[in-house]
Short mmCIF file of N, CA and C in Angstrom, two decimals:
data_model
loop_
_atom_site.label_atom_id
_atom_site.label_comp_id
_atom_site.label_asym_id
_atom_site.label_seq_id
_atom_site.Cartn_x
_atom_site.Cartn_y
_atom_site.Cartn_z
N MET A 13 11.56 -103.59 191.21
CA MET A 13 12.37 -102.87 190.25
C MET A 13 12.09 -101.38 190.45
N GLY A 14 13.17 -100.62 190.62
CA GLY A 14 13.03 -99.18 190.82
C GLY A 14 12.95 -98.44 189.50
N ILE A 15 12.96 -97.12 189.59
CA ILE A 15 12.86 -96.28 188.39
C ILE A 15 14.06 -96.49 187.47
N LYS A 16 15.26 -96.72 188.07
CA LYS A 16 16.44 -96.98 187.24
C LYS A 16 16.25 -98.25 186.41
N GLY A 17 15.65 -99.28 187.02
CA GLY A 17 15.41 -100.52 186.30
C GLY A 17 14.42 -100.35 185.17
N VAL A 18 13.36 -99.58 185.42
CA VAL A 18 12.37 -99.32 184.37
C VAL A 18 13.01 -98.55 183.22
N ILE A 19 13.78 -97.51 183.54
CA ILE A 19 14.46 -96.73 182.49
C ILE A 19 15.42 -97.61 181.72
N PHE A 20 16.17 -98.45 182.42
CA PHE A 20 17.11 -99.36 181.77
C PHE A 20 16.40 -100.23 180.74
N TRP A 21 15.33 -100.92 181.14
CA TRP A 21 14.66 -101.83 180.23
C TRP A 21 13.93 -101.10 179.10
N LEU A 22 13.44 -99.89 179.35
CA LEU A 22 12.86 -99.09 178.27
C LEU A 22 13.93 -98.73 177.23
N LEU A 23 15.11 -98.34 177.70
CA LEU A 23 16.19 -98.01 176.77
C LEU A 23 16.66 -99.24 176.00
N VAL A 24 16.73 -100.38 176.68
CA VAL A 24 17.10 -101.63 175.99
C VAL A 24 16.11 -101.92 174.87
N CYS A 25 14.82 -101.86 175.16
CA CYS A 25 13.79 -102.12 174.13
C CYS A 25 13.85 -101.10 173.01
N LEU A 26 14.07 -99.84 173.34
CA LEU A 26 14.16 -98.80 172.32
C LEU A 26 15.35 -99.04 171.39
N LEU A 27 16.51 -99.31 171.97
CA LEU A 27 17.70 -99.53 171.14
C LEU A 27 17.60 -100.83 170.34
N TYR A 28 17.07 -101.89 170.96
CA TYR A 28 16.89 -103.12 170.20
C TYR A 28 15.83 -102.95 169.11
N GLY A 29 14.81 -102.15 169.38
CA GLY A 29 13.82 -101.84 168.34
C GLY A 29 14.46 -101.11 167.18
N PHE A 30 15.34 -100.14 167.47
CA PHE A 30 16.09 -99.45 166.41
C PHE A 30 16.95 -100.44 165.64
N LEU A 31 17.63 -101.34 166.37
CA LEU A 31 18.47 -102.33 165.69
C LEU A 31 17.65 -103.22 164.78
N ASP A 32 16.45 -103.60 165.22
CA ASP A 32 15.58 -104.42 164.37
C ASP A 32 15.27 -103.72 163.06
N VAL A 33 14.89 -102.44 163.14
CA VAL A 33 14.58 -101.67 161.93
C VAL A 33 15.83 -101.50 161.07
N TRP A 34 16.95 -101.14 161.70
CA TRP A 34 18.21 -100.93 160.98
C TRP A 34 18.65 -102.19 160.23
N LEU A 35 18.59 -103.32 160.91
CA LEU A 35 19.03 -104.57 160.28
C LEU A 35 18.04 -105.06 159.23
N LEU A 36 16.76 -104.77 159.41
CA LEU A 36 15.78 -105.13 158.39
C LEU A 36 16.04 -104.33 157.11
N ILE A 37 16.29 -103.03 157.26
CA ILE A 37 16.66 -102.21 156.10
C ILE A 37 17.94 -102.75 155.47
N GLY A 38 18.90 -103.10 156.33
CA GLY A 38 20.16 -103.65 155.83
C GLY A 38 19.97 -104.94 155.05
N ARG A 39 19.09 -105.80 155.54
CA ARG A 39 18.83 -107.06 154.83
C ARG A 39 18.19 -106.81 153.46
N VAL A 40 17.28 -105.84 153.39
CA VAL A 40 16.66 -105.50 152.10
C VAL A 40 17.71 -104.94 151.14
N VAL A 41 18.54 -104.02 151.63
CA VAL A 41 19.62 -103.47 150.81
C VAL A 41 20.57 -104.59 150.39
N GLY A 42 20.84 -105.52 151.32
CA GLY A 42 21.72 -106.65 151.00
C GLY A 42 21.15 -107.54 149.91
N LEU A 43 19.83 -107.70 149.88
CA LEU A 43 19.21 -108.49 148.81
C LEU A 43 19.38 -107.82 147.45
N ILE A 44 19.33 -106.49 147.46
CA ILE A 44 19.45 -105.74 146.20
C ILE A 44 20.91 -105.60 145.78
N ALA A 45 21.75 -105.16 146.71
CA ALA A 45 23.14 -104.82 146.37
C ALA A 45 24.14 -105.92 146.70
N GLY A 46 23.73 -106.95 147.39
CA GLY A 46 24.63 -108.04 147.74
C GLY A 46 24.92 -108.08 149.24
N ASP A 47 25.23 -109.29 149.70
CA ASP A 47 25.45 -109.51 151.13
C ASP A 47 26.66 -108.75 151.66
N LYS A 48 27.66 -108.51 150.82
CA LYS A 48 28.85 -107.78 151.28
C LYS A 48 28.49 -106.36 151.71
N VAL A 49 27.53 -105.74 151.03
CA VAL A 49 27.10 -104.40 151.40
C VAL A 49 26.50 -104.42 152.81
N PHE A 50 25.69 -105.42 153.10
CA PHE A 50 25.11 -105.56 154.43
C PHE A 50 26.20 -105.64 155.49
N HIS A 51 27.21 -106.49 155.23
CA HIS A 51 28.25 -106.70 156.23
C HIS A 51 29.21 -105.51 156.35
N LYS A 52 29.40 -104.76 155.29
CA LYS A 52 30.32 -103.61 155.36
C LYS A 52 29.65 -102.34 155.88
N LEU A 53 28.37 -102.14 155.58
CA LEU A 53 27.69 -100.91 155.98
C LEU A 53 26.82 -101.05 157.23
N PHE A 54 26.09 -102.14 157.33
CA PHE A 54 25.09 -102.24 158.39
C PHE A 54 25.62 -102.92 159.65
N MET A 55 26.47 -103.93 159.51
CA MET A 55 26.97 -104.63 160.69
C MET A 55 27.86 -103.76 161.59
N PRO A 56 28.71 -102.87 161.04
CA PRO A 56 29.49 -102.02 161.95
C PRO A 56 28.62 -101.13 162.84
N VAL A 57 27.52 -100.61 162.30
CA VAL A 57 26.62 -99.79 163.11
C VAL A 57 25.98 -100.66 164.19
N TYR A 58 25.58 -101.87 163.83
CA TYR A 58 25.06 -102.82 164.82
C TYR A 58 26.06 -103.01 165.95
N GLY A 59 27.33 -103.21 165.60
CA GLY A 59 28.38 -103.42 166.61
C GLY A 59 28.53 -102.24 167.55
N VAL A 60 28.49 -101.04 166.99
CA VAL A 60 28.63 -99.83 167.81
C VAL A 60 27.44 -99.68 168.76
N ILE A 61 26.23 -99.90 168.25
CA ILE A 61 25.04 -99.75 169.08
C ILE A 61 24.99 -100.84 170.16
N TRP A 62 25.32 -102.07 169.80
CA TRP A 62 25.32 -103.16 170.78
C TRP A 62 26.31 -102.84 171.90
N THR A 63 27.50 -102.43 171.52
CA THR A 63 28.53 -102.11 172.51
C THR A 63 28.08 -100.96 173.39
N PHE A 64 27.54 -99.90 172.78
CA PHE A 64 27.04 -98.76 173.56
C PHE A 64 25.94 -99.22 174.52
N LEU A 65 25.00 -99.98 173.99
CA LEU A 65 23.87 -100.42 174.78
C LEU A 65 24.32 -101.12 176.05
N TRP A 66 25.10 -102.14 175.89
CA TRP A 66 25.43 -102.95 177.06
C TRP A 66 26.51 -102.32 177.92
N LYS A 67 27.54 -101.77 177.32
CA LYS A 67 28.61 -101.22 178.16
C LYS A 67 28.15 -99.98 178.91
N ASN A 68 27.49 -99.07 178.25
CA ASN A 68 27.09 -97.83 178.93
C ASN A 68 25.87 -98.01 179.82
N LEU A 69 24.87 -98.70 179.32
CA LEU A 69 23.67 -98.85 180.12
C LEU A 69 23.89 -99.75 181.33
N MET A 70 24.73 -100.76 181.19
CA MET A 70 25.00 -101.63 182.33
C MET A 70 25.69 -100.85 183.44
N LEU A 71 26.61 -99.97 183.06
CA LEU A 71 27.31 -99.17 184.07
C LEU A 71 26.38 -98.16 184.72
N LYS A 72 25.61 -97.44 183.91
CA LYS A 72 24.80 -96.35 184.42
C LYS A 72 23.56 -96.82 185.19
N PHE A 73 22.92 -97.86 184.69
CA PHE A 73 21.66 -98.27 185.30
C PHE A 73 21.75 -99.60 186.05
N GLY A 74 22.65 -100.46 185.63
CA GLY A 74 22.73 -101.77 186.26
C GLY A 74 23.71 -101.85 187.41
N ASN A 75 24.56 -100.82 187.55
CA ASN A 75 25.60 -100.84 188.58
C ASN A 75 26.39 -102.14 188.56
N MET A 76 26.70 -102.62 187.36
CA MET A 76 27.43 -103.87 187.21
C MET A 76 28.83 -103.58 186.70
N PRO A 77 29.82 -104.25 187.25
CA PRO A 77 31.17 -104.08 186.71
C PRO A 77 31.25 -104.76 185.34
N LEU A 78 31.99 -104.17 184.43
CA LEU A 78 32.13 -104.75 183.10
C LEU A 78 33.32 -105.68 183.04
N PRO A 79 33.11 -106.90 182.56
CA PRO A 79 34.25 -107.80 182.40
C PRO A 79 35.12 -107.32 181.25
N ARG A 80 36.41 -107.47 181.41
CA ARG A 80 37.37 -107.08 180.36
C ARG A 80 38.40 -108.18 180.19
N ILE A 81 38.94 -108.26 179.01
CA ILE A 81 40.04 -109.17 178.75
C ILE A 81 41.28 -108.30 178.67
N THR A 82 42.25 -108.60 179.50
CA THR A 82 43.48 -107.80 179.53
C THR A 82 44.67 -108.73 179.46
N GLY A 83 45.80 -108.16 179.20
CA GLY A 83 47.03 -108.94 179.17
C GLY A 83 48.07 -108.29 178.29
N ASP A 84 49.19 -108.95 178.17
CA ASP A 84 50.31 -108.41 177.40
C ASP A 84 50.11 -108.56 175.90
N LYS A 85 49.36 -109.55 175.49
CA LYS A 85 49.21 -109.85 174.07
C LYS A 85 48.02 -109.11 173.47
N ASP A 86 48.22 -108.54 172.28
CA ASP A 86 47.13 -107.90 171.54
C ASP A 86 46.30 -108.99 170.89
N LEU A 87 45.02 -109.07 171.25
CA LEU A 87 44.16 -110.16 170.78
C LEU A 87 43.26 -109.76 169.61
N THR A 88 43.44 -108.58 169.05
CA THR A 88 42.52 -108.13 168.01
C THR A 88 42.54 -108.99 166.76
N ASP A 89 43.62 -109.69 166.48
CA ASP A 89 43.68 -110.56 165.31
C ASP A 89 43.57 -112.04 165.66
N GLU A 90 43.32 -112.33 166.91
CA GLU A 90 43.24 -113.72 167.36
C GLU A 90 41.81 -114.24 167.25
N SER A 91 41.71 -115.52 166.96
CA SER A 91 40.40 -116.18 166.96
C SER A 91 40.20 -116.88 168.29
N ALA A 92 38.94 -117.05 168.66
CA ALA A 92 38.65 -117.72 169.93
C ALA A 92 37.33 -118.47 169.84
N LEU A 93 37.29 -119.59 170.51
CA LEU A 93 36.06 -120.34 170.73
C LEU A 93 35.77 -120.20 172.21
N VAL A 94 34.67 -119.54 172.54
CA VAL A 94 34.31 -119.30 173.93
C VAL A 94 33.15 -120.22 174.28
N MET A 95 33.36 -121.06 175.27
CA MET A 95 32.31 -121.95 175.74
C MET A 95 31.99 -121.57 177.19
N ALA A 96 30.73 -121.36 177.46
CA ALA A 96 30.33 -120.94 178.80
C ALA A 96 29.17 -121.80 179.29
N ASN A 97 29.12 -121.99 180.58
CA ASN A 97 28.00 -122.67 181.20
C ASN A 97 26.84 -121.69 181.27
N HIS A 98 25.68 -122.10 180.83
CA HIS A 98 24.51 -121.22 180.79
C HIS A 98 23.78 -121.30 182.13
N VAL A 99 24.04 -120.31 183.01
CA VAL A 99 23.46 -120.35 184.35
C VAL A 99 22.49 -119.21 184.63
N SER A 100 22.47 -118.19 183.77
CA SER A 100 21.56 -117.07 183.98
C SER A 100 21.21 -116.45 182.63
N PRO A 101 20.21 -115.58 182.61
CA PRO A 101 19.87 -114.94 181.34
C PRO A 101 20.79 -113.77 180.99
N ILE A 102 21.82 -113.50 181.78
CA ILE A 102 22.63 -112.31 181.54
C ILE A 102 24.08 -112.61 181.15
N GLU A 103 24.52 -113.86 181.21
CA GLU A 103 25.94 -114.10 180.93
C GLU A 103 26.33 -113.78 179.48
N PHE A 104 25.37 -113.80 178.55
CA PHE A 104 25.72 -113.42 177.18
C PHE A 104 26.17 -111.97 177.13
N VAL A 105 25.63 -111.14 178.00
CA VAL A 105 26.04 -109.73 178.06
C VAL A 105 27.47 -109.62 178.58
N ALA A 106 27.77 -110.37 179.65
CA ALA A 106 29.12 -110.33 180.20
C ALA A 106 30.15 -110.81 179.19
N ILE A 107 29.85 -111.89 178.50
CA ILE A 107 30.78 -112.42 177.51
C ILE A 107 30.90 -111.46 176.33
N GLY A 108 29.78 -110.88 175.90
CA GLY A 108 29.83 -109.90 174.82
C GLY A 108 30.65 -108.68 175.19
N CYS A 109 30.49 -108.18 176.41
CA CYS A 109 31.29 -107.03 176.86
C CYS A 109 32.76 -107.38 176.93
N ALA A 110 33.09 -108.58 177.40
CA ALA A 110 34.49 -109.00 177.44
C ALA A 110 35.05 -109.09 176.02
N ALA A 111 34.27 -109.65 175.11
CA ALA A 111 34.73 -109.78 173.72
C ALA A 111 34.96 -108.42 173.09
N THR A 112 34.06 -107.47 173.35
CA THR A 112 34.23 -106.14 172.74
C THR A 112 35.33 -105.33 173.39
N SER A 113 35.92 -105.84 174.46
CA SER A 113 37.08 -105.15 175.02
C SER A 113 38.32 -105.39 174.16
N VAL A 114 38.26 -106.38 173.25
CA VAL A 114 39.40 -106.65 172.37
C VAL A 114 39.09 -106.56 170.88
N MET A 115 37.83 -106.51 170.49
CA MET A 115 37.51 -106.42 169.07
C MET A 115 36.09 -105.91 168.85
N PRO A 116 35.79 -105.46 167.61
CA PRO A 116 34.44 -104.97 167.33
C PRO A 116 33.39 -106.08 167.44
N MET A 117 32.22 -105.72 167.90
CA MET A 117 31.15 -106.69 168.11
C MET A 117 30.77 -107.43 166.83
N GLN A 118 30.90 -106.78 165.68
CA GLN A 118 30.49 -107.45 164.44
C GLN A 118 31.41 -108.61 164.06
N LYS A 119 32.51 -108.81 164.78
CA LYS A 119 33.40 -109.96 164.55
C LYS A 119 33.15 -111.08 165.56
N VAL A 120 32.16 -110.88 166.41
CA VAL A 120 31.81 -111.87 167.43
C VAL A 120 30.49 -112.52 167.03
N ARG A 121 30.45 -113.83 166.96
CA ARG A 121 29.25 -114.55 166.55
C ARG A 121 28.81 -115.51 167.64
N TRP A 122 27.53 -115.87 167.63
CA TRP A 122 26.92 -116.70 168.66
C TRP A 122 26.27 -117.92 168.03
N VAL A 123 26.31 -119.02 168.75
CA VAL A 123 25.50 -120.18 168.40
C VAL A 123 24.39 -120.23 169.44
N GLN A 124 23.17 -120.33 168.98
CA GLN A 124 22.02 -120.25 169.89
C GLN A 124 21.00 -121.31 169.54
N LYS A 125 20.13 -121.62 170.48
CA LYS A 125 19.04 -122.53 170.15
C LYS A 125 18.01 -121.76 169.31
N LYS A 126 17.37 -122.48 168.43
CA LYS A 126 16.48 -121.86 167.45
C LYS A 126 15.36 -121.04 168.08
N SER A 127 14.87 -121.44 169.22
CA SER A 127 13.75 -120.73 169.84
C SER A 127 14.11 -119.30 170.25
N VAL A 128 15.39 -118.98 170.37
CA VAL A 128 15.81 -117.63 170.77
C VAL A 128 15.38 -116.59 169.73
N ILE A 129 15.32 -116.96 168.46
CA ILE A 129 14.99 -115.96 167.43
C ILE A 129 13.55 -115.45 167.54
N TYR A 130 12.72 -116.09 168.36
CA TYR A 130 11.34 -115.64 168.55
C TYR A 130 11.17 -114.70 169.73
N VAL A 131 12.25 -114.42 170.44
CA VAL A 131 12.19 -113.48 171.57
C VAL A 131 12.13 -112.06 170.99
N PRO A 132 11.11 -111.29 171.35
CA PRO A 132 10.98 -109.94 170.77
C PRO A 132 12.25 -109.10 170.96
N PHE A 133 12.54 -108.31 169.98
CA PHE A 133 13.68 -107.40 169.90
C PHE A 133 15.00 -108.17 169.86
N PHE A 134 15.41 -108.77 170.97
CA PHE A 134 16.70 -109.45 171.05
C PHE A 134 16.81 -110.59 170.03
N GLY A 135 15.83 -111.46 170.02
CA GLY A 135 15.87 -112.60 169.11
C GLY A 135 15.79 -112.17 167.65
N TRP A 136 15.00 -111.15 167.39
CA TRP A 136 14.87 -110.65 166.02
C TRP A 136 16.21 -110.12 165.51
N VAL A 137 16.93 -109.39 166.39
CA VAL A 137 18.25 -108.89 166.01
C VAL A 137 19.17 -110.07 165.70
N ASN A 138 19.17 -111.09 166.54
CA ASN A 138 20.03 -112.25 166.30
C ASN A 138 19.68 -112.94 164.98
N ALA A 139 18.41 -113.01 164.67
CA ALA A 139 18.01 -113.64 163.40
C ALA A 139 18.53 -112.84 162.21
N MET A 140 18.45 -111.51 162.30
CA MET A 140 18.88 -110.68 161.16
C MET A 140 20.38 -110.55 161.03
N THR A 141 21.13 -110.74 162.12
CA THR A 141 22.59 -110.68 162.01
C THR A 141 23.17 -111.99 161.55
N GLY A 142 22.33 -113.01 161.43
CA GLY A 142 22.79 -114.28 160.89
C GLY A 142 23.46 -115.20 161.89
N GLU A 143 23.08 -115.09 163.16
CA GLU A 143 23.64 -116.00 164.16
C GLU A 143 23.20 -117.43 163.85
N CYS A 144 24.04 -118.38 164.22
CA CYS A 144 23.75 -119.79 163.96
C CYS A 144 22.69 -120.28 164.94
N SER A 145 21.55 -120.68 164.42
CA SER A 145 20.45 -121.18 165.25
C SER A 145 20.32 -122.68 165.07
N LEU A 146 20.32 -123.39 166.18
CA LEU A 146 20.27 -124.85 166.14
C LEU A 146 18.98 -125.37 166.74
N SER A 147 18.49 -126.47 166.16
CA SER A 147 17.27 -127.10 166.68
C SER A 147 17.60 -128.19 167.69
N ARG A 148 18.86 -128.41 167.97
CA ARG A 148 19.36 -129.42 168.90
C ARG A 148 19.12 -130.84 168.40
N SER A 149 19.11 -131.00 167.12
CA SER A 149 19.01 -132.32 166.50
C SER A 149 20.12 -132.42 165.47
N TRP A 150 21.08 -133.34 165.68
CA TRP A 150 22.23 -133.44 164.79
C TRP A 150 21.78 -133.67 163.34
N ALA A 151 20.77 -134.47 163.15
CA ALA A 151 20.29 -134.74 161.79
C ALA A 151 19.83 -133.46 161.10
N LYS A 152 19.16 -132.57 161.85
CA LYS A 152 18.68 -131.32 161.27
C LYS A 152 19.76 -130.25 161.20
N ASP A 153 20.69 -130.26 162.15
CA ASP A 153 21.65 -129.16 162.27
C ASP A 153 22.96 -129.37 161.55
N GLN A 154 23.29 -130.57 161.14
CA GLN A 154 24.58 -130.88 160.56
C GLN A 154 24.90 -130.00 159.34
N GLU A 155 23.98 -129.91 158.41
CA GLU A 155 24.21 -129.12 157.20
C GLU A 155 24.31 -127.63 157.53
N ASN A 156 23.43 -127.15 158.39
CA ASN A 156 23.43 -125.75 158.81
C ASN A 156 24.76 -125.38 159.46
N MET A 157 25.28 -126.26 160.34
CA MET A 157 26.55 -125.97 161.01
C MET A 157 27.71 -125.95 160.02
N GLY A 158 27.68 -126.82 159.04
CA GLY A 158 28.72 -126.83 158.02
C GLY A 158 28.75 -125.54 157.22
N LYS A 159 27.58 -125.09 156.80
CA LYS A 159 27.48 -123.83 156.05
C LYS A 159 27.91 -122.65 156.91
N TYR A 160 27.48 -122.64 158.17
CA TYR A 160 27.83 -121.54 159.06
C TYR A 160 29.34 -121.53 159.33
N GLY A 161 29.91 -122.69 159.55
CA GLY A 161 31.36 -122.77 159.79
C GLY A 161 32.16 -122.26 158.60
N LYS A 162 31.74 -122.63 157.41
CA LYS A 162 32.41 -122.16 156.19
C LYS A 162 32.29 -120.65 156.07
N TRP A 163 31.08 -120.12 156.27
CA TRP A 163 30.87 -118.68 156.21
C TRP A 163 31.70 -117.96 157.28
N PHE A 164 31.75 -118.51 158.49
CA PHE A 164 32.48 -117.91 159.61
C PHE A 164 33.95 -117.70 159.23
N VAL A 165 34.57 -118.71 158.66
CA VAL A 165 35.98 -118.63 158.28
C VAL A 165 36.18 -117.69 157.09
N GLU A 166 35.36 -117.84 156.05
CA GLU A 166 35.53 -117.04 154.84
C GLU A 166 35.25 -115.56 155.04
N SER A 167 34.36 -115.21 155.97
CA SER A 167 34.00 -113.81 156.18
C SER A 167 34.87 -113.10 157.20
N GLY A 168 35.83 -113.81 157.77
CA GLY A 168 36.77 -113.17 158.69
C GLY A 168 36.25 -112.95 160.09
N GLN A 169 35.25 -113.73 160.49
CA GLN A 169 34.77 -113.63 161.87
C GLN A 169 35.88 -114.11 162.81
N LYS A 170 35.86 -113.64 164.06
CA LYS A 170 36.96 -113.96 164.96
C LYS A 170 36.56 -114.81 166.17
N TRP A 171 35.48 -114.48 166.82
CA TRP A 171 35.10 -115.19 168.04
C TRP A 171 33.78 -115.92 167.82
N LEU A 172 33.72 -117.16 168.28
CA LEU A 172 32.49 -117.94 168.25
C LEU A 172 32.15 -118.28 169.69
N ILE A 173 30.96 -117.89 170.12
CA ILE A 173 30.54 -118.09 171.51
C ILE A 173 29.40 -119.10 171.54
N ILE A 174 29.57 -120.12 172.36
CA ILE A 174 28.54 -121.15 172.47
C ILE A 174 28.29 -121.47 173.95
N PHE A 175 27.11 -121.97 174.21
CA PHE A 175 26.74 -122.49 175.52
C PHE A 175 26.46 -123.97 175.30
N PRO A 176 27.48 -124.84 175.44
CA PRO A 176 27.32 -126.23 175.02
C PRO A 176 26.24 -127.02 175.75
N GLU A 177 25.87 -126.60 176.94
CA GLU A 177 24.81 -127.32 177.64
C GLU A 177 23.46 -126.99 177.04
N GLY A 178 23.36 -125.89 176.31
CA GLY A 178 22.17 -125.56 175.56
C GLY A 178 21.02 -124.98 176.35
N THR A 179 21.04 -125.11 177.63
CA THR A 179 19.99 -124.54 178.46
C THR A 179 20.59 -124.23 179.81
N ARG A 180 19.89 -123.52 180.62
CA ARG A 180 20.44 -123.18 181.93
C ARG A 180 20.69 -124.44 182.74
N ALA A 181 21.85 -124.50 183.36
CA ALA A 181 22.21 -125.64 184.20
C ALA A 181 22.21 -125.19 185.66
N TYR A 182 21.60 -125.95 186.49
CA TYR A 182 21.54 -125.65 187.92
C TYR A 182 22.33 -126.71 188.67
N ASP A 183 22.61 -126.43 189.92
CA ASP A 183 23.43 -127.34 190.72
C ASP A 183 22.87 -128.76 190.74
N GLN A 184 21.56 -128.91 190.78
CA GLN A 184 20.99 -130.24 190.87
C GLN A 184 21.14 -131.02 189.56
N LEU A 185 21.51 -130.35 188.49
CA LEU A 185 21.72 -131.03 187.22
C LEU A 185 23.22 -131.21 187.02
N GLU A 186 23.72 -132.39 187.26
CA GLU A 186 25.14 -132.64 187.09
C GLU A 186 25.43 -132.95 185.63
N CYS A 187 26.33 -132.20 185.06
CA CYS A 187 26.74 -132.42 183.68
C CYS A 187 28.09 -133.11 183.67
N PRO A 188 28.34 -133.98 182.72
CA PRO A 188 29.64 -134.65 182.69
C PRO A 188 30.75 -133.63 182.45
N LYS A 189 31.86 -133.84 183.09
CA LYS A 189 33.02 -132.95 182.96
C LYS A 189 33.87 -133.39 181.79
N VAL A 190 34.43 -132.42 181.08
CA VAL A 190 35.33 -132.70 179.96
C VAL A 190 36.74 -132.60 180.49
N SER A 191 37.54 -133.62 180.25
CA SER A 191 38.92 -133.55 180.74
C SER A 191 39.89 -133.35 179.61
#
């Protein structure tokens, strides 16, 4: 890893550290003033910082092209269920960048395995933004998914992104195809 890589990861940690503090303050304010205050005041700033972080830093330091969703139709009011094969630790960034090409990040939600919330900085942000965390046990997750689905619809969220295989899939692991 060269100096650009070191600078990139330092900036990622710094911005995610700021997001952790920002969202923690937001959660405390939300407990006092109500959850709507958290979603109206704190989540838009999260969306702006997330978008800045990945779109700008990926271009400047990662030399990676940004995926975009384009076409004739305006998708800002459309809902989407995005399912992706989990093959690397970076595809969530690509999907997030594509999603933010048509709508604010705070309208994009993720379903993740529960262990992700323990990853420093990144996982903590996901825990505080209220992403759906699953333990991969239907008996344990059924009620949680029902509550999350109801909240998703009632709060006006637009995109739900999931990795249905739940873990990285490699060529030697054949998964059944959905027809």
